[in-house]
């Protein structure tokens, strides 16, 4: 119970740093689990570090700001408001955010800027289309 109260207090008083820590931790743990389940080559600690860094230092702050912007959308019934927010998110923000994540991940994998852009062009449409299905 103490840990939960501490977490809730931190989230209330320091929302962004708390969300950054949580995002990095969840992403790192998720990558460790994925590596454990998918290969027998051992643990790639640098891959885990890249995912944790990207989640905590790029994704969490970006989403922190974006969701506050999205909350400013007003008007209509509850269902219409939800539809508006969903469309704005999936048609305006998601394509750019997906592209930024793909580029940054490749760049953190020591790809050059040119190579990261090239790989982004190859992968983006498929990733974005799949995210729309989800």
mmCIF file with all atom_site columns, C-alpha atoms in Angstrom:
data_model
loop_
_atom_site.group_PDB
_atom_site.id
_atom_site.type_symbol
_atom_site.label_atom_id
_atom_site.label_alt_id
_atom_site.label_comp_id
_atom_site.label_asym_id
_atom_site.label_entity_id
_atom_site.label_seq_id
_atom_site.pdbx_PDB_ins_code
_atom_site.Cartn_x
_atom_site.Cartn_y
_atom_site.Cartn_z
_atom_site.occupancy
_atom_site.B_iso_or_equiv
_atom_site.pdbx_formal_charge
_atom_site.auth_seq_id
_atom_site.auth_comp_id
_atom_site.auth_asym_id
_atom_site.auth_atom_id
_atom_site.pdbx_PDB_model_num
ATOM 1   C CA . UNK A 1 1   ? 0.000   0.000   0.000   1.00 0.00 ? 1   UNK A CA 1
ATOM 2   C CA . UNK A 1 2   ? 2.836   2.426   0.757   1.00 0.00 ? 2   UNK A CA 1
ATOM 3   C CA . UNK A 1 3   ? 4.276   1.998   -2.698  1.00 0.00 ? 3   UNK A CA 1
ATOM 4   C CA . UNK A 1 4   ? 0.905   2.689   -4.297  1.00 0.00 ? 4   UNK A CA 1
ATOM 5   C CA . UNK A 1 5   ? 0.391   5.832   -2.199  1.00 0.00 ? 5   UNK A CA 1
ATOM 6   C CA . UNK A 1 6   ? 3.925   6.988   -3.000  1.00 0.00 ? 6   UNK A CA 1
ATOM 7   C CA . UNK A 1 7   ? 3.300   6.420   -6.700  1.00 0.00 ? 7   UNK A CA 1
ATOM 8   C CA . UNK A 1 8   ? -0.024  8.292   -6.593  1.00 0.00 ? 8   UNK A CA 1
ATOM 9   C CA . UNK A 1 9   ? 1.586   11.190  -4.719  1.00 0.00 ? 9   UNK A CA 1
ATOM 10  C CA . UNK A 1 10  ? 4.443   11.389  -7.233  1.00 0.00 ? 10  UNK A CA 1
ATOM 11  C CA . UNK A 1 11  ? 2.011   11.231  -10.139 1.00 0.00 ? 11  UNK A CA 1
ATOM 12  C CA . UNK A 1 12  ? -0.004  14.084  -8.643  1.00 0.00 ? 12  UNK A CA 1
ATOM 13  C CA . UNK A 1 13  ? 2.982   16.297  -7.812  1.00 0.00 ? 13  UNK A CA 1
ATOM 14  C CA . UNK A 1 14  ? 5.443   15.358  -10.578 1.00 0.00 ? 14  UNK A CA 1
ATOM 15  C CA . UNK A 1 15  ? 3.400   13.850  -13.405 1.00 0.00 ? 15  UNK A CA 1
ATOM 16  C CA . UNK A 1 16  ? 5.910   14.081  -16.262 1.00 0.00 ? 16  UNK A CA 1
ATOM 17  C CA . UNK A 1 17  ? 9.003   12.699  -14.469 1.00 0.00 ? 17  UNK A CA 1
ATOM 18  C CA . UNK A 1 18  ? 6.886   9.949   -12.932 1.00 0.00 ? 18  UNK A CA 1
ATOM 19  C CA . UNK A 1 19  ? 5.425   8.988   -16.304 1.00 0.00 ? 19  UNK A CA 1
ATOM 20  C CA . UNK A 1 20  ? 8.899   9.045   -17.846 1.00 0.00 ? 20  UNK A CA 1
ATOM 21  C CA . UNK A 1 21  ? 10.215  6.646   -15.192 1.00 0.00 ? 21  UNK A CA 1
ATOM 22  C CA . UNK A 1 22  ? 7.233   4.337   -15.536 1.00 0.00 ? 22  UNK A CA 1
ATOM 23  C CA . UNK A 1 23  ? 7.399   4.348   -19.362 1.00 0.00 ? 23  UNK A CA 1
ATOM 24  C CA . UNK A 1 24  ? 11.111  3.503   -19.350 1.00 0.00 ? 24  UNK A CA 1
ATOM 25  C CA . UNK A 1 25  ? 10.637  0.757   -16.780 1.00 0.00 ? 25  UNK A CA 1
ATOM 26  C CA . UNK A 1 26  ? 7.675   -0.853  -18.530 1.00 0.00 ? 26  UNK A CA 1
ATOM 27  C CA . UNK A 1 27  ? 9.404   -0.650  -21.910 1.00 0.00 ? 27  UNK A CA 1
ATOM 28  C CA . UNK A 1 28  ? 12.632  -2.117  -20.551 1.00 0.00 ? 28  UNK A CA 1
ATOM 29  C CA . UNK A 1 29  ? 10.833  -4.938  -18.778 1.00 0.00 ? 29  UNK A CA 1
ATOM 30  C CA . UNK A 1 30  ? 8.733   -5.629  -21.864 1.00 0.00 ? 30  UNK A CA 1
ATOM 31  C CA . UNK A 1 31  ? 11.837  -5.826  -24.042 1.00 0.00 ? 31  UNK A CA 1
ATOM 32  C CA . UNK A 1 32  ? 13.564  -8.154  -21.576 1.00 0.00 ? 32  UNK A CA 1
ATOM 33  C CA . UNK A 1 33  ? 10.520  -10.416 -21.628 1.00 0.00 ? 33  UNK A CA 1
ATOM 34  C CA . UNK A 1 34  ? 10.325  -10.292 -25.445 1.00 0.00 ? 34  UNK A CA 1
ATOM 35  C CA . UNK A 1 35  ? 13.992  -11.217 -25.730 1.00 0.00 ? 35  UNK A CA 1
ATOM 36  C CA . UNK A 1 36  ? 13.603  -14.023 -23.228 1.00 0.00 ? 36  UNK A CA 1
ATOM 37  C CA . UNK A 1 37  ? 10.622  -15.454 -25.112 1.00 0.00 ? 37  UNK A CA 1
ATOM 38  C CA . UNK A 1 38  ? 11.955  -15.023 -28.645 1.00 0.00 ? 38  UNK A CA 1
ATOM 39  C CA . UNK A 1 39  ? 15.624  -15.979 -28.710 1.00 0.00 ? 39  UNK A CA 1
ATOM 40  C CA . UNK A 1 40  ? 18.229  -18.103 -27.055 1.00 0.00 ? 40  UNK A CA 1
ATOM 41  C CA . UNK A 1 41  ? 21.179  -15.833 -27.836 1.00 0.00 ? 41  UNK A CA 1
ATOM 42  C CA . UNK A 1 42  ? 21.168  -14.150 -24.460 1.00 0.00 ? 42  UNK A CA 1
ATOM 43  C CA . UNK A 1 43  ? 20.149  -10.726 -23.341 1.00 0.00 ? 43  UNK A CA 1
ATOM 44  C CA . UNK A 1 44  ? 20.986  -7.719  -25.517 1.00 0.00 ? 44  UNK A CA 1
ATOM 45  C CA . UNK A 1 45  ? 21.269  -5.045  -22.830 1.00 0.00 ? 45  UNK A CA 1
ATOM 46  C CA . UNK A 1 46  ? 21.854  -2.278  -25.400 1.00 0.00 ? 46  UNK A CA 1
ATOM 47  C CA . UNK A 1 47  ? 18.592  -3.099  -27.158 1.00 0.00 ? 47  UNK A CA 1
ATOM 48  C CA . UNK A 1 48  ? 16.787  -2.885  -23.819 1.00 0.00 ? 48  UNK A CA 1
ATOM 49  C CA . UNK A 1 49  ? 18.553  0.400   -23.071 1.00 0.00 ? 49  UNK A CA 1
ATOM 50  C CA . UNK A 1 50  ? 17.479  1.840   -26.460 1.00 0.00 ? 50  UNK A CA 1
ATOM 51  C CA . UNK A 1 51  ? 13.839  0.898   -25.890 1.00 0.00 ? 51  UNK A CA 1
ATOM 52  C CA . UNK A 1 52  ? 13.867  2.259   -22.343 1.00 0.00 ? 52  UNK A CA 1
ATOM 53  C CA . UNK A 1 53  ? 15.550  5.493   -23.405 1.00 0.00 ? 53  UNK A CA 1
ATOM 54  C CA . UNK A 1 54  ? 13.203  6.028   -26.347 1.00 0.00 ? 54  UNK A CA 1
ATOM 55  C CA . UNK A 1 55  ? 10.143  5.381   -24.178 1.00 0.00 ? 55  UNK A CA 1
ATOM 56  C CA . UNK A 1 56  ? 11.174  7.530   -21.264 1.00 0.00 ? 56  UNK A CA 1
ATOM 57  C CA . UNK A 1 57  ? 12.900  10.430  -23.024 1.00 0.00 ? 57  UNK A CA 1
ATOM 58  C CA . UNK A 1 58  ? 10.901  10.741  -26.240 1.00 0.00 ? 58  UNK A CA 1
ATOM 59  C CA . UNK A 1 59  ? 7.579   8.914   -26.114 1.00 0.00 ? 59  UNK A CA 1
ATOM 60  C CA . UNK A 1 60  ? 6.477   9.786   -22.569 1.00 0.00 ? 60  UNK A CA 1
ATOM 61  C CA . UNK A 1 61  ? 7.084   13.562  -22.846 1.00 0.00 ? 61  UNK A CA 1
ATOM 62  C CA . UNK A 1 62  ? 5.543   13.719  -26.313 1.00 0.00 ? 62  UNK A CA 1
ATOM 63  C CA . UNK A 1 63  ? 2.432   11.822  -25.252 1.00 0.00 ? 63  UNK A CA 1
ATOM 64  C CA . UNK A 1 64  ? 2.237   13.824  -22.009 1.00 0.00 ? 64  UNK A CA 1
ATOM 65  C CA . UNK A 1 65  ? 1.906   17.017  -24.054 1.00 0.00 ? 65  UNK A CA 1
ATOM 66  C CA . UNK A 1 66  ? -0.263  15.488  -26.784 1.00 0.00 ? 66  UNK A CA 1
ATOM 67  C CA . UNK A 1 67  ? -2.931  14.176  -24.436 1.00 0.00 ? 67  UNK A CA 1
ATOM 68  C CA . UNK A 1 68  ? -3.206  17.593  -22.814 1.00 0.00 ? 68  UNK A CA 1
ATOM 69  C CA . UNK A 1 69  ? -3.680  19.139  -26.258 1.00 0.00 ? 69  UNK A CA 1
ATOM 70  C CA . UNK A 1 70  ? -6.261  16.489  -27.156 1.00 0.00 ? 70  UNK A CA 1
ATOM 71  C CA . UNK A 1 71  ? -8.209  17.234  -23.962 1.00 0.00 ? 71  UNK A CA 1
ATOM 72  C CA . UNK A 1 72  ? -8.846  20.753  -25.275 1.00 0.00 ? 72  UNK A CA 1
ATOM 73  C CA . UNK A 1 73  ? -11.037 19.377  -28.073 1.00 0.00 ? 73  UNK A CA 1
ATOM 74  C CA . UNK A 1 74  ? -14.623 20.254  -27.155 1.00 0.00 ? 74  UNK A CA 1
ATOM 75  C CA . UNK A 1 75  ? -18.110 20.078  -28.526 1.00 0.00 ? 75  UNK A CA 1
ATOM 76  C CA . UNK A 1 76  ? -20.910 17.683  -29.273 1.00 0.00 ? 76  UNK A CA 1
ATOM 77  C CA . UNK A 1 77  ? -22.203 14.666  -27.473 1.00 0.00 ? 77  UNK A CA 1
ATOM 78  C CA . UNK A 1 78  ? -19.902 12.325  -25.619 1.00 0.00 ? 78  UNK A CA 1
ATOM 79  C CA . UNK A 1 79  ? -19.836 9.953   -28.597 1.00 0.00 ? 79  UNK A CA 1
ATOM 80  C CA . UNK A 1 80  ? -19.137 12.749  -31.068 1.00 0.00 ? 80  UNK A CA 1
ATOM 81  C CA . UNK A 1 81  ? -16.383 14.130  -28.854 1.00 0.00 ? 81  UNK A CA 1
ATOM 82  C CA . UNK A 1 82  ? -14.769 10.701  -28.637 1.00 0.00 ? 82  UNK A CA 1
ATOM 83  C CA . UNK A 1 83  ? -14.980 10.327  -32.429 1.00 0.00 ? 83  UNK A CA 1
ATOM 84  C CA . UNK A 1 84  ? -13.412 13.765  -32.934 1.00 0.00 ? 84  UNK A CA 1
ATOM 85  C CA . UNK A 1 85  ? -10.522 12.980  -30.607 1.00 0.00 ? 85  UNK A CA 1
ATOM 86  C CA . UNK A 1 86  ? -9.995  9.584   -32.181 1.00 0.00 ? 86  UNK A CA 1
ATOM 87  C CA . UNK A 1 87  ? -9.897  11.030  -35.708 1.00 0.00 ? 87  UNK A CA 1
ATOM 88  C CA . UNK A 1 88  ? -7.559  13.860  -34.739 1.00 0.00 ? 88  UNK A CA 1
ATOM 89  C CA . UNK A 1 89  ? -5.268  11.426  -32.943 1.00 0.00 ? 89  UNK A CA 1
ATOM 90  C CA . UNK A 1 90  ? -5.180  8.731   -35.616 1.00 0.00 ? 90  UNK A CA 1
ATOM 91  C CA . UNK A 1 91  ? -5.128  10.970  -38.690 1.00 0.00 ? 91  UNK A CA 1
ATOM 92  C CA . UNK A 1 92  ? -2.982  13.903  -37.510 1.00 0.00 ? 92  UNK A CA 1
ATOM 93  C CA . UNK A 1 93  ? -0.749  12.786  -34.645 1.00 0.00 ? 93  UNK A CA 1
ATOM 94  C CA . UNK A 1 94  ? -0.253  9.063   -35.102 1.00 0.00 ? 94  UNK A CA 1
ATOM 95  C CA . UNK A 1 95  ? 1.379   9.174   -38.571 1.00 0.00 ? 95  UNK A CA 1
ATOM 96  C CA . UNK A 1 96  ? 3.972   11.688  -37.400 1.00 0.00 ? 96  UNK A CA 1
ATOM 97  C CA . UNK A 1 97  ? 4.539   10.003  -34.057 1.00 0.00 ? 97  UNK A CA 1
ATOM 98  C CA . UNK A 1 98  ? 4.971   6.571   -35.661 1.00 0.00 ? 98  UNK A CA 1
ATOM 99  C CA . UNK A 1 99  ? 7.466   8.039   -38.121 1.00 0.00 ? 99  UNK A CA 1
ATOM 100 C CA . UNK A 1 100 ? 9.409   9.737   -35.336 1.00 0.00 ? 100 UNK A CA 1
ATOM 101 C CA . UNK A 1 101 ? 9.578   6.531   -33.302 1.00 0.00 ? 101 UNK A CA 1
ATOM 102 C CA . UNK A 1 102 ? 10.761  4.465   -36.265 1.00 0.00 ? 102 UNK A CA 1
ATOM 103 C CA . UNK A 1 103 ? 13.381  7.049   -37.221 1.00 0.00 ? 103 UNK A CA 1
ATOM 104 C CA . UNK A 1 104 ? 14.651  7.513   -33.668 1.00 0.00 ? 104 UNK A CA 1
ATOM 105 C CA . UNK A 1 105 ? 14.814  3.785   -33.009 1.00 0.00 ? 105 UNK A CA 1
ATOM 106 C CA . UNK A 1 106 ? 16.880  3.212   -36.156 1.00 0.00 ? 106 UNK A CA 1
ATOM 107 C CA . UNK A 1 107 ? 19.090  6.167   -35.316 1.00 0.00 ? 107 UNK A CA 1
ATOM 108 C CA . UNK A 1 108 ? 19.653  4.768   -31.811 1.00 0.00 ? 108 UNK A CA 1
ATOM 109 C CA . UNK A 1 109 ? 20.660  1.498   -33.500 1.00 0.00 ? 109 UNK A CA 1
ATOM 110 C CA . UNK A 1 110 ? 23.621  3.453   -34.956 1.00 0.00 ? 110 UNK A CA 1
ATOM 111 C CA . UNK A 1 111 ? 22.117  3.861   -38.407 1.00 0.00 ? 111 UNK A CA 1
ATOM 112 C CA . UNK A 1 112 ? 23.083  7.042   -40.226 1.00 0.00 ? 112 UNK A CA 1
ATOM 113 C CA . UNK A 1 113 ? 20.472  9.737   -40.692 1.00 0.00 ? 113 UNK A CA 1
ATOM 114 C CA . UNK A 1 114 ? 20.226  8.818   -44.388 1.00 0.00 ? 114 UNK A CA 1
ATOM 115 C CA . UNK A 1 115 ? 19.866  5.102   -43.670 1.00 0.00 ? 115 UNK A CA 1
ATOM 116 C CA . UNK A 1 116 ? 17.318  5.824   -40.913 1.00 0.00 ? 116 UNK A CA 1
ATOM 117 C CA . UNK A 1 117 ? 15.267  7.871   -43.394 1.00 0.00 ? 117 UNK A CA 1
ATOM 118 C CA . UNK A 1 118 ? 15.532  5.133   -46.006 1.00 0.00 ? 118 UNK A CA 1
ATOM 119 C CA . UNK A 1 119 ? 14.355  2.469   -43.551 1.00 0.00 ? 119 UNK A CA 1
ATOM 120 C CA . UNK A 1 120 ? 11.571  4.783   -42.394 1.00 0.00 ? 120 UNK A CA 1
ATOM 121 C CA . UNK A 1 121 ? 10.298  5.051   -45.976 1.00 0.00 ? 121 UNK A CA 1
ATOM 122 C CA . UNK A 1 122 ? 10.343  1.259   -46.312 1.00 0.00 ? 122 UNK A CA 1
ATOM 123 C CA . UNK A 1 123 ? 8.558   0.486   -43.031 1.00 0.00 ? 123 UNK A CA 1
ATOM 124 C CA . UNK A 1 124 ? 6.280   3.408   -42.194 1.00 0.00 ? 124 UNK A CA 1
ATOM 125 C CA . UNK A 1 125 ? 3.203   2.619   -44.289 1.00 0.00 ? 125 UNK A CA 1
ATOM 126 C CA . UNK A 1 126 ? 2.944   -0.967  -43.090 1.00 0.00 ? 126 UNK A CA 1
ATOM 127 C CA . UNK A 1 127 ? 3.421   0.047   -39.444 1.00 0.00 ? 127 UNK A CA 1
ATOM 128 C CA . UNK A 1 128 ? 0.914   2.905   -39.687 1.00 0.00 ? 128 UNK A CA 1
ATOM 129 C CA . UNK A 1 129 ? -1.671  0.716   -41.462 1.00 0.00 ? 129 UNK A CA 1
ATOM 130 C CA . UNK A 1 130 ? -1.279  -1.944  -38.774 1.00 0.00 ? 130 UNK A CA 1
ATOM 131 C CA . UNK A 1 131 ? -1.670  0.650   -36.018 1.00 0.00 ? 131 UNK A CA 1
ATOM 132 C CA . UNK A 1 132 ? -4.938  1.821   -37.602 1.00 0.00 ? 132 UNK A CA 1
ATOM 133 C CA . UNK A 1 133 ? -6.241  -1.757  -37.500 1.00 0.00 ? 133 UNK A CA 1
ATOM 134 C CA . UNK A 1 134 ? -5.487  -1.974  -33.794 1.00 0.00 ? 134 UNK A CA 1
#
